[in-house]
Amino acid sequence: MTSNASEQIEYAIEATGLTKRFGDNIAVNKLDLNIPKGSIYGFLGPNGCGKSTSIRLLTGLLEASEGDVTILGKPLLGHEESLKKRIGYMTQKFSLYDNLTVKENLDFVGAIYGFAGKRKKSRIEELLALYDLEKQAKQFAGSMSGGQKQRLALACATLHSPELLFLDEPTSAVDPENRREFWERLFDLCAAGTTILVSTHYMDEAERCHALAIMEDGNKRADGSPQALMDAMPATVVEVSGNKLRQLKQTLTQHPEILSAAQIGAHLRVLIKKKVLDPLGFISELSDGRETILARPSLEDVFVTCTGGRHGD
Amino acid sequence: MGISMWIRVYAIFVKELKQLSRDKMTFGMIIMIPLVQLMLFGYAINTDARHIPVGLVDLSQTSESRAVEHALVATQSVDFIARYRSIKDAEVAITKGEIRAVLYLPADMTRRLFNHPLYDHKQIDSPLTLPIGQWIVDGSDTVIASTIRALRNMPLDEVANHTTIRTAPSFEVVQYFNPEQRTVVNIVPGLVAVILTMTMILFTSSAIVREHEHGNMEFLITTPVRPMELMIGKIAPYVLVGLSQVAIILSVGHWVFSVPIKGSLLSLLGGSILFIFASLTLGLVLSTIAKTQLQAMQMTIFILLPSILLSGFMFPYDAMPVAAQWIAEALPVTHFMRMIRAIALRDASLLLLGKDALWLGLFTIGGIIIASLRFKKKLG
Ligand SMILES: Nc1ncnc2c1ncn2[C@@H]1O[C@H](COP(=O)(O)OP(=O)(O)O)[C@@H](O)[C@H]1O
Ligand SMILES: [Mg+2]
């Protein structure tokens, strides 16, 4: 990306040095973000790595210990209230009312965002149809399935057509089929111009994002588009097949040039540092003539490479 | 701007009412708490003790001693349920709790009786004057003890079988408002105050804390809802709840326990609303301190105990030490206790109770200011 082009990019979220401490525990450490408008951006990382805390900082829910945030071109500090009309937030935990029906929940959220009368009615009908909740309209939210709850939460978070949407692990309680459907809706929203920030610990979901940040212990370990991350990965992937792979794994992981070895089905997937010039030969030598082939890197490989203390060099 | 604020307040109000009407437990409590407590207190609490079970040790065994016994039974204060041969036996019975007191009539009771000034006013202040008997009382219950103490100067004319000349009383007592001296008349209006304290503080404090606990607040904070709107919308339904509780208690008290409602309904309504607001804001302040519903409950109990014990509900306010009166003055319930008893029982107008009304108003305003300062639209 040339500096010329980047000047024209409008950012929905800009953050520099964003830090949040809870006592001695640093939940988010010097996070820098530049998320272009109209894109889907992912936070990928295990539980406790600071995804929710980062989102809470960016929505103004939590006060940052340090750092600056600009949301939709306005500094967050001092503009929290006016920005609230322009952002939507779907919390990790279901945050609507279990003992209200789907329709009542939507009615409530609609009124909160200043919708009334015909305008509210037609918007709610539109959302019920879009998120396939028409049959559940009179059902209590608490009695719905994970997928239905999640669609209701998304409907509520997007009721006021926000320009920027935060989704905190939206699909963690949802089956794969519903997850695919859900992502279709996200791409629809994105096509309509909404910027989406979504956190996840699923690799396949992260792969659908335009760009993502890999997070660990409050630090951003790497960021970029999935393809760029895979291309820039400082490791080569070799797949070894044969017998006694568990034993081979033991010997391989002790080698300093080898970042990781993980058994996947009948293969051993080995990540070797880029500085090893002939990775195939290197592995063949170590694995007593078992079959070795070069493999395409996956996002998981990127994740493994840059976390767990392996990101250093 | 102004309109959308009221739309939001109304939306929260409607939502809260719907949730309340679906929470069968809470809804039941709103009606059952006043009813059950009213029945309990109305029938059970009685500070004028009657028919106290007592024992008798009669060493005199004369017609006079039987006359004394009959005279005592006639007062209805005591029932002689057992006789003992010696004081020792009777003391054991008191310790076991079988009787609350014992009357000891000595063998020379008849002689003492004839020498007694209340029996025969000839020998006033004679050195020969001795009490005709002795009460030994389990003093741990002060109500019972004072009832028995009141028997000390019981006239002995029935025993004497002729009219004795009684000394003229120093004071004449005329009972205004509650001539029959029924405790329930004072208890029912007081119960309004105590029950409102309990339900109003508990419901509001847990209503707000619940939104935090269930995670609803995290979403609400990112919407344009303002703290003041949230607070108004959330407590408004409980004003209705409080007023219906006042109506339940006073009407059941009126029809079941014949408690007079002398004051105007308007004063009653005005006083109740003032107190409901004061209690609701107290609940709001607690909700900004409590993190869980359990904590909110504990804080409510912390407020509730002094509200019952110091407000004048159980013990007369005027009999308390000054320090306790100060604490009592700080509690909204003390002021309402005075107001509702005055309005319901003595037909006082709200204007006559201006000081208490003003204090409740100021408490409400102060509470709202503190609550909205403390209520941050932030997490953590
Ligand atoms: N309110 C809080 N008080 C103290 N520590 C917190 C709080 N919220 C989060 N943390 C800590 O911050 C870290 C990141 O948490 P979180 O952002 O929830 O992670 P994630 O959403 O990625 O699972 C964790 O170590 C967590 O214990
Ligand atoms: Mg999280």
XYZ file of C-alpha atoms and ligand atoms in Angstrom:
721
model
C 0.000 0.000 0.000
C 1.549 3.330 -1.007
C 1.356 6.357 1.241
C -0.585 8.137 -1.479
C -3.414 5.657 -1.443
C -3.662 5.490 2.322
C -4.383 9.197 2.553
C -7.619 8.701 0.706
C -8.805 5.908 2.959
C -11.445 6.959 5.444
C -11.186 5.145 8.728
C -14.119 4.098 10.878
C -11.853 3.313 13.806
C -8.445 4.767 14.571
C -6.710 3.908 17.788
C -3.189 4.632 18.981
C -1.561 3.222 22.061
C -4.901 2.067 23.456
C -4.226 0.539 26.880
C -6.475 -0.759 29.634
C -5.203 -1.856 33.015
C -7.264 -3.566 35.708
C -5.019 -3.109 38.710
C -1.744 -4.774 37.758
C -3.336 -6.807 35.005
C -2.918 -5.280 31.553
C -5.993 -6.383 29.594
C -5.156 -4.372 26.465
C -1.609 -3.245 25.760
C -0.752 -0.364 23.374
C -3.233 -1.385 20.710
C -2.952 0.468 17.395
C -5.815 0.100 14.929
C -6.731 1.594 11.576
C -9.957 0.091 10.319
C -11.174 1.433 6.963
C -14.825 2.307 6.501
C -16.946 -0.355 4.859
C -14.777 -3.304 5.855
C -15.207 -6.299 8.108
C -12.396 -6.401 10.627
C -11.738 -9.303 12.958
C -10.200 -9.705 16.402
C -8.872 -13.257 16.557
C -7.614 -14.666 19.815
C -8.239 -17.102 22.645
C -10.445 -16.391 25.662
C -9.029 -13.704 27.920
C -6.803 -12.109 25.279
C -8.616 -8.776 25.550
C -11.121 -8.858 22.688
C -14.135 -7.828 24.761
C -12.145 -5.227 26.664
C -10.925 -3.699 23.391
C -14.474 -3.512 22.061
C -15.692 -1.942 25.305
C -12.953 0.660 25.028
C -13.861 1.431 21.419
C -17.580 1.770 22.227
C -16.863 4.112 25.136
C -18.210 1.595 27.649
C -14.916 1.508 29.495
C -12.512 4.331 30.020
C -9.052 3.726 28.584
C -6.043 3.937 30.869
C -4.041 5.402 27.996
C -4.313 6.033 24.286
C -6.507 7.890 21.808
C -9.495 6.642 19.898
C -11.177 8.255 16.927
C -14.502 6.791 15.864
C -16.120 7.761 12.555
C -13.804 10.761 12.333
C -14.566 12.081 15.828
C -12.461 11.678 18.958
C -14.306 9.230 21.222
C -13.506 11.247 24.317
C -16.215 13.873 24.621
C -18.328 12.537 21.749
C -19.554 9.328 23.398
C -23.195 10.393 23.469
C -23.449 11.647 19.874
C -21.551 8.580 18.635
C -24.000 6.262 20.388
C -26.591 6.996 17.711
C -24.130 5.970 14.990
C -22.771 2.748 16.438
C -24.359 -0.585 17.219
C -23.095 -3.154 19.716
C -23.943 -6.805 20.040
C -22.597 -8.016 23.382
C -20.910 -11.352 23.946
C -23.542 -12.349 26.509
C -27.177 -12.041 25.386
C -28.175 -8.643 26.712
C -31.845 -8.426 25.790
C -34.743 -9.283 28.037
C -35.560 -12.972 28.438
C -39.041 -12.314 29.759
C -40.037 -10.042 26.903
C -41.109 -11.399 23.526
C -39.086 -10.861 20.356
C -41.477 -8.157 19.232
C -41.451 -6.446 22.639
C -37.666 -6.433 22.716
C -37.555 -4.831 19.281
C -40.259 -2.347 20.296
C -38.222 -1.380 23.340
C -34.979 -0.939 21.454
C -36.814 0.959 18.694
C -38.247 3.436 21.191
C -34.850 3.835 22.837
C -33.433 4.882 19.459
C -36.281 7.345 18.991
C -38.424 5.344 16.557
C -42.166 5.761 16.961
C -45.452 5.026 15.209
C -45.458 3.812 11.616
C -41.723 4.222 11.200
C -41.036 1.909 14.118
C -43.644 -0.616 13.017
C -42.327 -0.900 9.473
C -38.691 -1.065 10.601
C -39.506 -3.888 13.027
C -41.444 -5.810 10.372
C -38.519 -5.405 8.005
C -36.087 -6.767 10.609
C -38.352 -9.687 11.569
C -38.446 -10.709 7.911
C -34.738 -10.136 7.298
C -33.643 -12.168 10.302
C -36.269 -14.862 9.862
C -37.955 -14.180 13.186
C -41.536 -13.681 12.013
C -42.732 -16.973 13.495
C -41.032 -16.208 16.811
C -42.374 -12.650 17.090
C -44.590 -13.548 20.056
C -42.149 -15.968 21.667
C -40.246 -15.029 24.828
C -36.610 -14.293 24.023
C -35.488 -16.530 26.876
C -37.098 -19.586 25.320
C -35.372 -19.313 21.923
C -32.457 -21.276 20.521
C -28.928 -19.883 20.415
C -29.220 -19.049 16.724
C -32.553 -17.278 17.136
C -31.282 -15.268 20.096
C -28.266 -14.248 18.103
C -30.414 -13.100 15.169
C -32.605 -11.111 17.559
C -29.511 -9.519 19.090
C -28.244 -8.571 15.642
C -31.645 -7.173 14.689
C -31.621 -5.020 17.826
C -28.029 -3.878 17.315
C -28.773 -2.828 13.722
C -32.294 -1.444 14.253
C -31.092 2.152 13.953
C -28.919 1.332 10.886
C -25.596 2.152 12.548
C -22.595 3.119 10.458
C -20.310 1.082 12.686
C -21.227 -2.255 14.209
C -19.373 -4.063 16.999
C -20.010 -7.798 17.341
C -18.427 -9.573 20.302
C -18.134 -13.315 19.606
C -21.517 -13.314 17.898
C -21.476 -16.955 16.841
C -20.137 -18.721 19.907
C -23.520 -20.303 20.753
C -24.554 -21.069 17.194
C -24.381 -24.172 15.000
C -22.327 -24.102 11.758
C -25.372 -23.827 9.490
C -26.687 -20.776 11.347
C -23.164 -19.375 11.411
C -22.995 -19.386 7.632
C -26.383 -17.694 7.427
C -25.229 -15.134 9.957
C -22.151 -14.280 7.913
C -24.327 -13.835 4.835
C -26.235 -11.148 6.777
C -22.943 -9.521 7.801
C -21.824 -9.324 4.177
C -25.211 -7.773 3.285
C -24.694 -5.137 5.971
C -21.149 -4.550 4.776
C -22.340 -4.180 1.186
C -24.777 -1.536 2.424
C -21.819 0.439 3.767
C -21.655 -0.655 7.418
C -18.232 -1.091 8.968
C -18.118 -4.194 11.127
C -15.713 -5.140 13.880
C -16.183 -8.750 14.936
C -14.325 -10.753 17.542
C -13.968 -14.514 17.288
C -11.879 -17.465 18.269
C -12.840 -19.448 15.140
C -10.235 -19.551 12.366
C -12.798 -20.067 9.603
C -14.659 -16.963 10.709
C -11.510 -14.902 10.918
C -10.721 -15.981 7.372
C -13.896 -14.309 6.107
C -12.808 -10.885 7.411
C -11.263 -8.311 5.102
C -8.569 -7.789 7.687
C -7.891 -8.985 11.176
C -5.730 -8.592 14.232
C -4.308 -11.630 15.985
C -4.361 -10.997 19.708
C -2.692 -12.654 22.645
C -2.542 -11.542 26.296
C -3.708 -8.052 25.438
C -1.151 -7.589 22.652
C -1.735 -7.418 18.934
C 0.695 -9.969 17.502
C -0.017 -9.426 13.802
C -2.546 -7.770 11.531
C -3.526 -7.519 7.905
C -5.733 -9.337 5.437
C -5.847 -13.122 5.853
C -3.963 -13.560 2.572
C -1.299 -11.009 3.454
C -0.851 -12.623 6.853
C -0.391 -16.029 5.266
C 2.002 -14.666 2.666
C 4.056 -12.837 5.206
C 4.177 -15.739 7.617
C 7.780 -16.194 8.781
C 7.522 -19.980 8.490
C 7.166 -22.729 5.919
C 4.589 -25.468 6.249
C 5.561 -29.071 5.632
C 3.238 -32.026 5.980
C 4.757 -35.337 7.011
C 2.874 -38.628 6.649
C 3.868 -42.102 7.753
C 3.840 -44.102 10.971
C 4.817 -43.340 14.533
C 4.015 -39.662 14.079
C 3.665 -39.056 17.827
C 7.249 -40.052 18.391
C 8.405 -37.973 15.455
C 6.544 -34.990 16.859
C 8.525 -35.365 20.103
C 11.851 -35.191 18.351
C 10.845 -32.431 15.950
C 9.476 -30.011 18.557
C 12.804 -30.102 20.412
C 14.544 -28.660 17.365
C 15.016 -24.848 17.643
C 14.314 -24.297 13.928
C 10.901 -25.902 14.218
C 8.142 -23.637 15.524
C 5.500 -26.273 15.972
C 4.409 -29.736 14.970
C 0.765 -30.711 15.257
C -0.950 -33.897 14.208
C -3.868 -33.318 11.879
C -5.502 -36.568 10.793
C -2.860 -38.793 9.271
C -0.389 -35.948 8.826
C 2.004 -34.080 11.003
C 1.849 -30.392 10.182
C 5.252 -28.865 10.821
C 6.049 -25.141 10.879
C 9.696 -24.404 10.100
C 11.368 -21.030 10.433
C 11.739 -19.185 7.118
C 15.498 -18.936 7.582
C 15.808 -22.656 6.893
C 16.450 -22.453 3.155
C 15.599 -26.035 2.227
C 12.744 -26.954 4.554
C 11.811 -30.166 2.685
C 15.331 -31.545 2.824
C 15.668 -30.426 6.436
C 12.546 -32.306 7.496
C 13.234 -35.404 5.380
C 16.517 -35.774 7.125
C 14.889 -35.590 10.548
C 11.990 -37.902 9.734
C 13.733 -41.045 8.460
C 12.358 -41.097 4.934
C 8.687 -40.531 5.812
C 6.780 -38.801 3.033
C 7.081 -34.971 3.168
C 5.350 -32.323 1.073
C 5.163 -28.516 1.160
C 1.695 -27.240 2.129
C -0.232 -23.992 1.703
C -0.181 -21.982 4.912
C -3.521 -21.566 6.697
C -4.646 -18.843 9.071
C -4.206 -21.305 11.892
C -0.544 -21.621 10.934
C -0.242 -17.852 11.070
C -1.893 -17.875 14.469
C 0.398 -20.593 15.809
C 3.462 -18.862 14.393
C 2.832 -15.528 16.015
C 1.543 -16.624 19.410
C 2.826 -18.722 22.294
C 6.183 -16.955 22.491
C 7.013 -17.851 18.869
C 6.424 -14.355 17.526
C 9.793 -13.062 18.751
C 11.927 -13.802 15.703
C -34.848 16.277 22.000
C -37.404 16.666 24.758
C -39.928 14.411 23.048
C -37.512 11.567 22.375
C -36.485 11.710 26.029
C -40.077 11.036 27.124
C -40.447 8.335 24.480
C -37.445 6.609 26.032
C -38.702 7.056 29.595
C -42.084 5.673 28.541
C -40.454 2.716 26.772
C -38.519 1.833 29.917
C -41.641 2.293 32.046
C -43.706 -0.038 29.834
C -40.910 -2.587 29.688
C -40.533 -2.586 33.462
C -44.296 -2.965 34.006
C -44.424 -5.898 31.572
C -41.506 -7.613 33.254
C -43.040 -6.993 36.656
C -46.391 -8.436 35.646
C -44.643 -11.547 34.302
C -42.519 -12.064 37.374
C -45.194 -13.985 39.259
C -43.106 -14.248 42.415
C -42.485 -10.513 42.712
C -46.028 -9.708 41.685
C -47.335 -12.052 44.339
C -45.066 -10.499 46.940
C -46.437 -7.031 46.199
C -49.892 -8.183 47.262
C -49.037 -10.938 49.722
C -46.477 -9.034 51.823
C -48.965 -6.405 52.999
C -51.799 -8.909 53.471
C -49.814 -11.495 55.404
C -48.002 -8.950 57.550
C -51.213 -7.159 58.298
C -52.924 -10.352 59.454
C -49.876 -11.346 61.483
C -49.333 -8.038 63.203
C -52.982 -7.158 63.462
C -53.831 -10.306 65.368
C -50.560 -11.106 67.063
C -48.993 -7.905 68.271
C -50.698 -6.749 71.399
C -48.797 -4.606 73.831
C -51.521 -4.730 76.478
C -50.927 -8.188 77.876
C -53.984 -10.143 79.021
C -54.548 -13.583 80.503
C -50.942 -14.066 81.534
C -50.526 -17.632 82.838
C -49.484 -17.450 86.492
C -49.234 -19.768 89.473
C -50.393 -19.508 93.067
C -48.775 -20.488 96.351
C -51.511 -20.067 98.952
C -50.270 -20.750 102.472
C -53.190 -18.913 103.983
C -55.994 -21.110 102.646
C -58.729 -18.834 103.889
C -61.851 -17.399 102.331
C -59.949 -14.070 102.145
C -57.149 -15.610 100.132
C -59.721 -17.053 97.719
C -61.324 -13.626 97.485
C -57.951 -12.088 96.528
C -57.528 -14.731 93.864
C -60.980 -14.012 92.421
C -60.371 -10.301 92.431
C -57.188 -10.820 90.430
C -58.889 -13.109 87.899
C -61.589 -10.512 87.488
C -58.991 -8.012 86.186
C -58.383 -10.431 83.228
C -54.696 -9.629 83.502
C -53.773 -13.051 84.862
C -55.042 -16.616 84.758
C -54.096 -18.901 87.612
C -53.219 -22.092 85.799
C -51.385 -23.963 88.560
C -51.011 -24.159 92.324
C -47.809 -24.985 94.127
C -47.122 -26.096 97.636
C -43.956 -24.069 98.053
C -42.198 -21.100 96.510
C -39.430 -23.473 95.411
C -41.787 -25.499 93.204
C -43.207 -22.320 91.724
C -39.727 -20.960 90.905
C -38.933 -24.135 88.997
C -42.139 -23.682 86.999
C -41.126 -20.097 86.167
C -37.684 -21.224 85.050
C -39.236 -23.889 82.842
C -41.471 -21.239 81.350
C -44.734 -22.930 82.396
C -45.890 -19.791 84.196
C -44.723 -16.198 83.878
C -45.264 -15.198 87.511
C -46.373 -16.589 90.826
C -48.451 -15.039 93.597
C -47.297 -15.914 97.075
C -49.872 -15.483 99.816
C -48.245 -16.005 103.267
C -49.894 -17.885 106.100
C -50.644 -14.636 107.929
C -52.258 -13.050 104.908
C -55.585 -12.478 106.628
C -53.979 -10.464 109.422
C -51.997 -8.412 106.913
C -55.159 -7.792 104.933
C -57.054 -6.466 107.912
C -54.205 -4.084 108.712
C -53.910 -2.873 105.127
C -54.922 0.724 104.365
C -56.517 -0.257 101.072
C -58.737 -2.689 102.964
C -59.704 -0.537 105.818
C -58.705 3.091 105.756
C -58.605 3.442 109.491
C -54.924 2.779 109.914
C -53.126 4.775 107.328
C -49.355 4.444 107.464
C -49.422 2.136 110.410
C -46.093 0.460 111.184
C -48.033 -2.775 111.056
C -48.777 -2.319 107.325
C -47.306 -5.138 105.272
C -48.052 -6.210 101.714
C -50.668 -8.943 101.739
C -48.726 -11.074 99.288
C -45.823 -11.082 96.899
C -45.596 -11.436 93.111
C -42.532 -13.167 91.771
C -42.257 -12.290 88.089
C -40.213 -13.473 85.129
C -38.959 -9.985 84.348
C -37.361 -10.805 81.002
C -40.471 -9.743 79.137
C -40.978 -6.142 80.128
C -44.537 -5.987 78.864
C -45.579 -8.836 81.151
C -43.581 -7.445 84.042
C -45.224 -4.054 83.791
C -48.688 -5.597 83.551
C -48.061 -7.439 86.814
C -46.524 -4.316 88.353
C -49.742 -2.511 87.597
C -51.476 -4.958 89.966
C -49.482 -3.565 92.890
C -52.072 -0.996 93.747
C -55.080 -3.100 92.912
C -58.038 -1.930 95.008
C -59.113 -4.438 97.587
C -62.747 -3.445 97.850
C -63.987 -6.672 96.307
C -62.008 -8.580 98.891
C -63.278 -6.368 101.656
C -66.818 -6.920 100.459
C -67.594 -3.327 101.302
C -66.764 -0.134 99.543
C -63.507 1.352 100.677
C -62.879 5.025 100.362
C -60.348 5.358 97.627
C -57.892 8.237 97.618
C -58.653 10.632 94.789
C -56.422 10.072 91.737
C -53.747 12.693 91.077
C -54.490 12.770 87.345
C -57.485 12.076 85.346
C -56.721 10.465 81.990
C -58.978 11.084 79.022
C -58.250 8.929 75.980
C -58.572 10.783 72.712
C -58.460 8.768 69.456
C -58.419 5.077 70.345
C -60.454 5.062 73.545
C -60.493 1.254 73.707
C -56.682 1.317 73.649
C -56.434 -1.264 70.876
C -52.867 -1.703 69.675
C -53.979 -2.563 66.159
C -55.223 0.981 65.608
C -51.674 2.253 65.958
C -50.093 -0.737 64.210
C -51.955 -0.639 60.891
C -50.875 2.837 59.755
C -47.383 2.065 61.047
C -47.399 -1.091 58.990
C -47.984 0.989 55.855
C -44.739 2.778 56.596
C -42.725 -0.344 57.351
C -43.967 -2.352 54.361
C -43.431 0.524 51.977
C -39.890 0.935 53.294
C -39.194 -2.720 52.650
C -40.777 -3.127 49.222
C -39.875 0.256 47.738
C -36.195 0.129 48.666
C -35.808 -3.525 47.763
C -37.647 -3.367 44.435
C -35.843 -0.305 43.094
C -32.402 -1.271 44.246
C -32.695 -4.749 42.784
C -34.454 -3.519 39.621
C -31.392 -1.531 38.592
C -28.843 -4.037 39.859
C -30.679 -6.777 37.924
C -29.964 -5.000 34.632
C -26.272 -5.130 35.519
C -26.403 -8.750 36.659
C -28.263 -9.993 33.588
C -25.936 -8.105 31.258
C -28.701 -5.834 29.917
C -26.844 -2.762 31.099
C -23.911 -3.391 28.773
C -26.250 -3.014 25.811
C -28.263 -0.156 27.327
C -25.134 1.908 27.955
C -24.283 1.910 24.260
C -27.748 3.212 23.365
C -28.757 6.886 23.651
C -30.533 6.224 26.990
C -29.463 8.715 29.649
C -29.054 7.778 33.331
C -31.849 10.067 34.470
C -34.253 8.573 31.902
C -33.360 5.075 32.961
C -33.917 5.905 36.614
C -37.246 7.665 36.094
C -38.543 4.946 33.786
C -37.473 2.182 36.118
C -38.876 3.566 39.360
C -42.132 5.002 38.020
C -43.920 1.601 38.026
C -43.061 1.188 41.675
C -44.912 4.378 42.577
C -48.026 2.536 41.418
C -46.950 -0.555 43.338
C -46.464 1.497 46.504
C -49.813 3.225 46.211
C -51.628 -0.064 45.740
C -49.925 -1.405 48.849
C -51.085 1.625 50.834
C -54.598 1.007 49.548
C -54.480 -2.707 50.441
C -53.213 -2.165 53.988
C -55.490 0.689 54.870
C -58.626 -0.857 53.430
C -58.038 -4.278 54.993
C -57.121 -2.523 58.246
C -60.302 -0.528 58.018
C -62.660 -3.381 57.211
C -61.087 -6.263 59.100
C -59.629 -4.501 62.118
C -61.982 -1.500 62.197
C -59.084 0.940 62.119
C -60.574 4.387 61.596
C -59.379 6.408 58.605
C -60.161 9.892 59.805
C -58.051 12.054 57.521
C -58.773 13.106 53.945
C -57.794 10.741 51.154
C -55.952 13.609 49.482
C -53.631 14.116 52.453
C -53.162 10.374 52.635
C -52.276 10.220 48.937
C -49.961 13.221 49.167
C -48.134 11.875 52.208
C -47.807 8.409 50.699
C -46.448 9.725 47.412
C -43.863 11.846 49.219
C -42.709 8.831 51.208
C -42.749 6.503 48.209
C -40.513 8.918 46.304
C -38.143 9.220 49.247
C -37.883 5.430 49.597
C -37.461 4.920 45.865
C -34.576 7.348 45.681
C -33.004 5.653 48.681
C -33.286 2.398 46.703
C -31.683 4.127 43.713
C -28.736 5.282 45.781
C -28.295 1.745 47.121
C -28.427 0.395 43.554
C -25.418 2.527 42.653
C -23.483 0.890 45.498
C -24.636 -2.738 45.272
C -23.104 -4.967 42.607
C -25.452 -7.933 42.974
C -29.082 -8.411 43.913
C -27.946 -10.190 47.072
C -25.982 -7.121 48.143
C -28.985 -4.948 47.391
C -31.042 -7.231 49.634
C -28.521 -7.015 52.459
C -28.442 -3.225 52.259
C -32.230 -3.128 52.341
C -32.225 -5.164 55.545
C -29.604 -2.830 56.974
C -32.035 0.056 56.449
C -35.111 -1.967 57.365
C -34.122 -2.918 60.912
C -33.676 0.638 62.222
C -36.792 1.561 60.267
C -38.789 -0.943 62.301
C -37.093 -0.416 65.641
C -36.409 3.319 65.716
C -39.194 4.852 63.654
C -41.757 4.681 66.417
C -43.370 1.589 64.909
C -42.413 -0.698 67.796
C -41.360 1.653 70.565
C -42.544 5.185 71.231
C -40.215 7.684 69.578
C -40.319 9.992 72.606
C -39.031 7.288 74.936
C -35.830 6.784 72.934
C -32.454 8.297 73.881
C -31.503 11.431 71.962
C -28.862 9.708 69.832
C -31.389 7.141 68.668
C -33.815 9.935 67.882
C -31.224 11.542 65.620
C -30.781 8.323 63.696
C -34.539 7.979 63.529
C -34.884 11.513 62.173
C -32.502 10.661 59.346
C -34.744 7.825 58.184
C -37.616 8.832 55.894
C -39.833 6.248 57.570
C -39.860 8.104 60.918
C -41.346 11.158 59.264
C -43.890 9.122 57.369
C -44.767 7.161 60.510
C -45.692 10.430 62.209
C -47.535 11.668 59.133
C -49.632 8.613 58.397
C -50.643 8.098 62.019
C -51.571 11.751 62.272
C -53.520 11.718 59.016
C -55.245 8.363 59.430
C -55.943 8.476 63.148
C -56.147 12.167 64.038
C -57.399 13.769 60.832
C -54.304 15.963 60.506
C -53.874 17.742 57.190
C -50.699 17.615 55.145
C -50.222 21.306 55.889
C -50.195 20.636 59.606
C -47.378 18.162 58.980
C -45.396 20.561 56.814
C -42.076 19.882 58.510
C -42.172 16.151 57.887
C -43.464 16.640 54.339
C -40.705 19.117 53.581
C -38.089 16.759 54.936
C -39.302 13.897 52.718
C -39.221 16.237 49.721
C -35.672 17.356 50.462
C -34.586 13.758 51.025
C -35.938 12.839 47.590
C -34.161 15.693 45.827
C -30.887 14.955 47.628
C -31.224 11.249 46.837
C -31.812 11.873 43.125
C -28.778 14.149 42.933
C -26.549 11.602 44.681
C -27.876 8.713 42.596
C -27.377 10.441 39.248
C -23.899 11.617 40.233
C -22.973 8.089 41.216
C -24.699 6.410 38.285
C -21.944 6.379 35.678
C -22.805 5.417 32.182
C -19.730 3.234 32.159
C -18.987 -0.306 33.051
C -16.638 -1.312 35.838
N -13.833 -5.646 34.705
C -12.665 -6.302 34.781
N -11.933 -6.263 35.900
C -10.757 -6.909 35.987
N -10.226 -7.630 34.997
C -10.908 -7.704 33.838
C -12.170 -7.059 33.675
N -12.618 -7.319 32.418
C -11.688 -8.091 31.843
N -10.657 -8.333 32.683
C -9.440 -9.122 32.382
O -8.925 -8.658 31.172
C -8.466 -9.733 30.384
C -9.128 -9.712 29.021
O -10.482 -10.052 29.156
P -11.502 -9.999 27.938
O -11.345 -8.717 27.237
O -12.856 -10.308 28.476
O -11.020 -11.187 27.031
P -11.753 -11.882 25.787
O -12.974 -11.119 25.464
O -10.750 -11.872 24.701
O -12.059 -13.277 26.223
C -8.736 -10.993 31.166
O -7.539 -11.367 31.801
C -9.763 -10.571 32.160
O -9.622 -11.308 33.338
Mg -14.874 -11.795 25.437
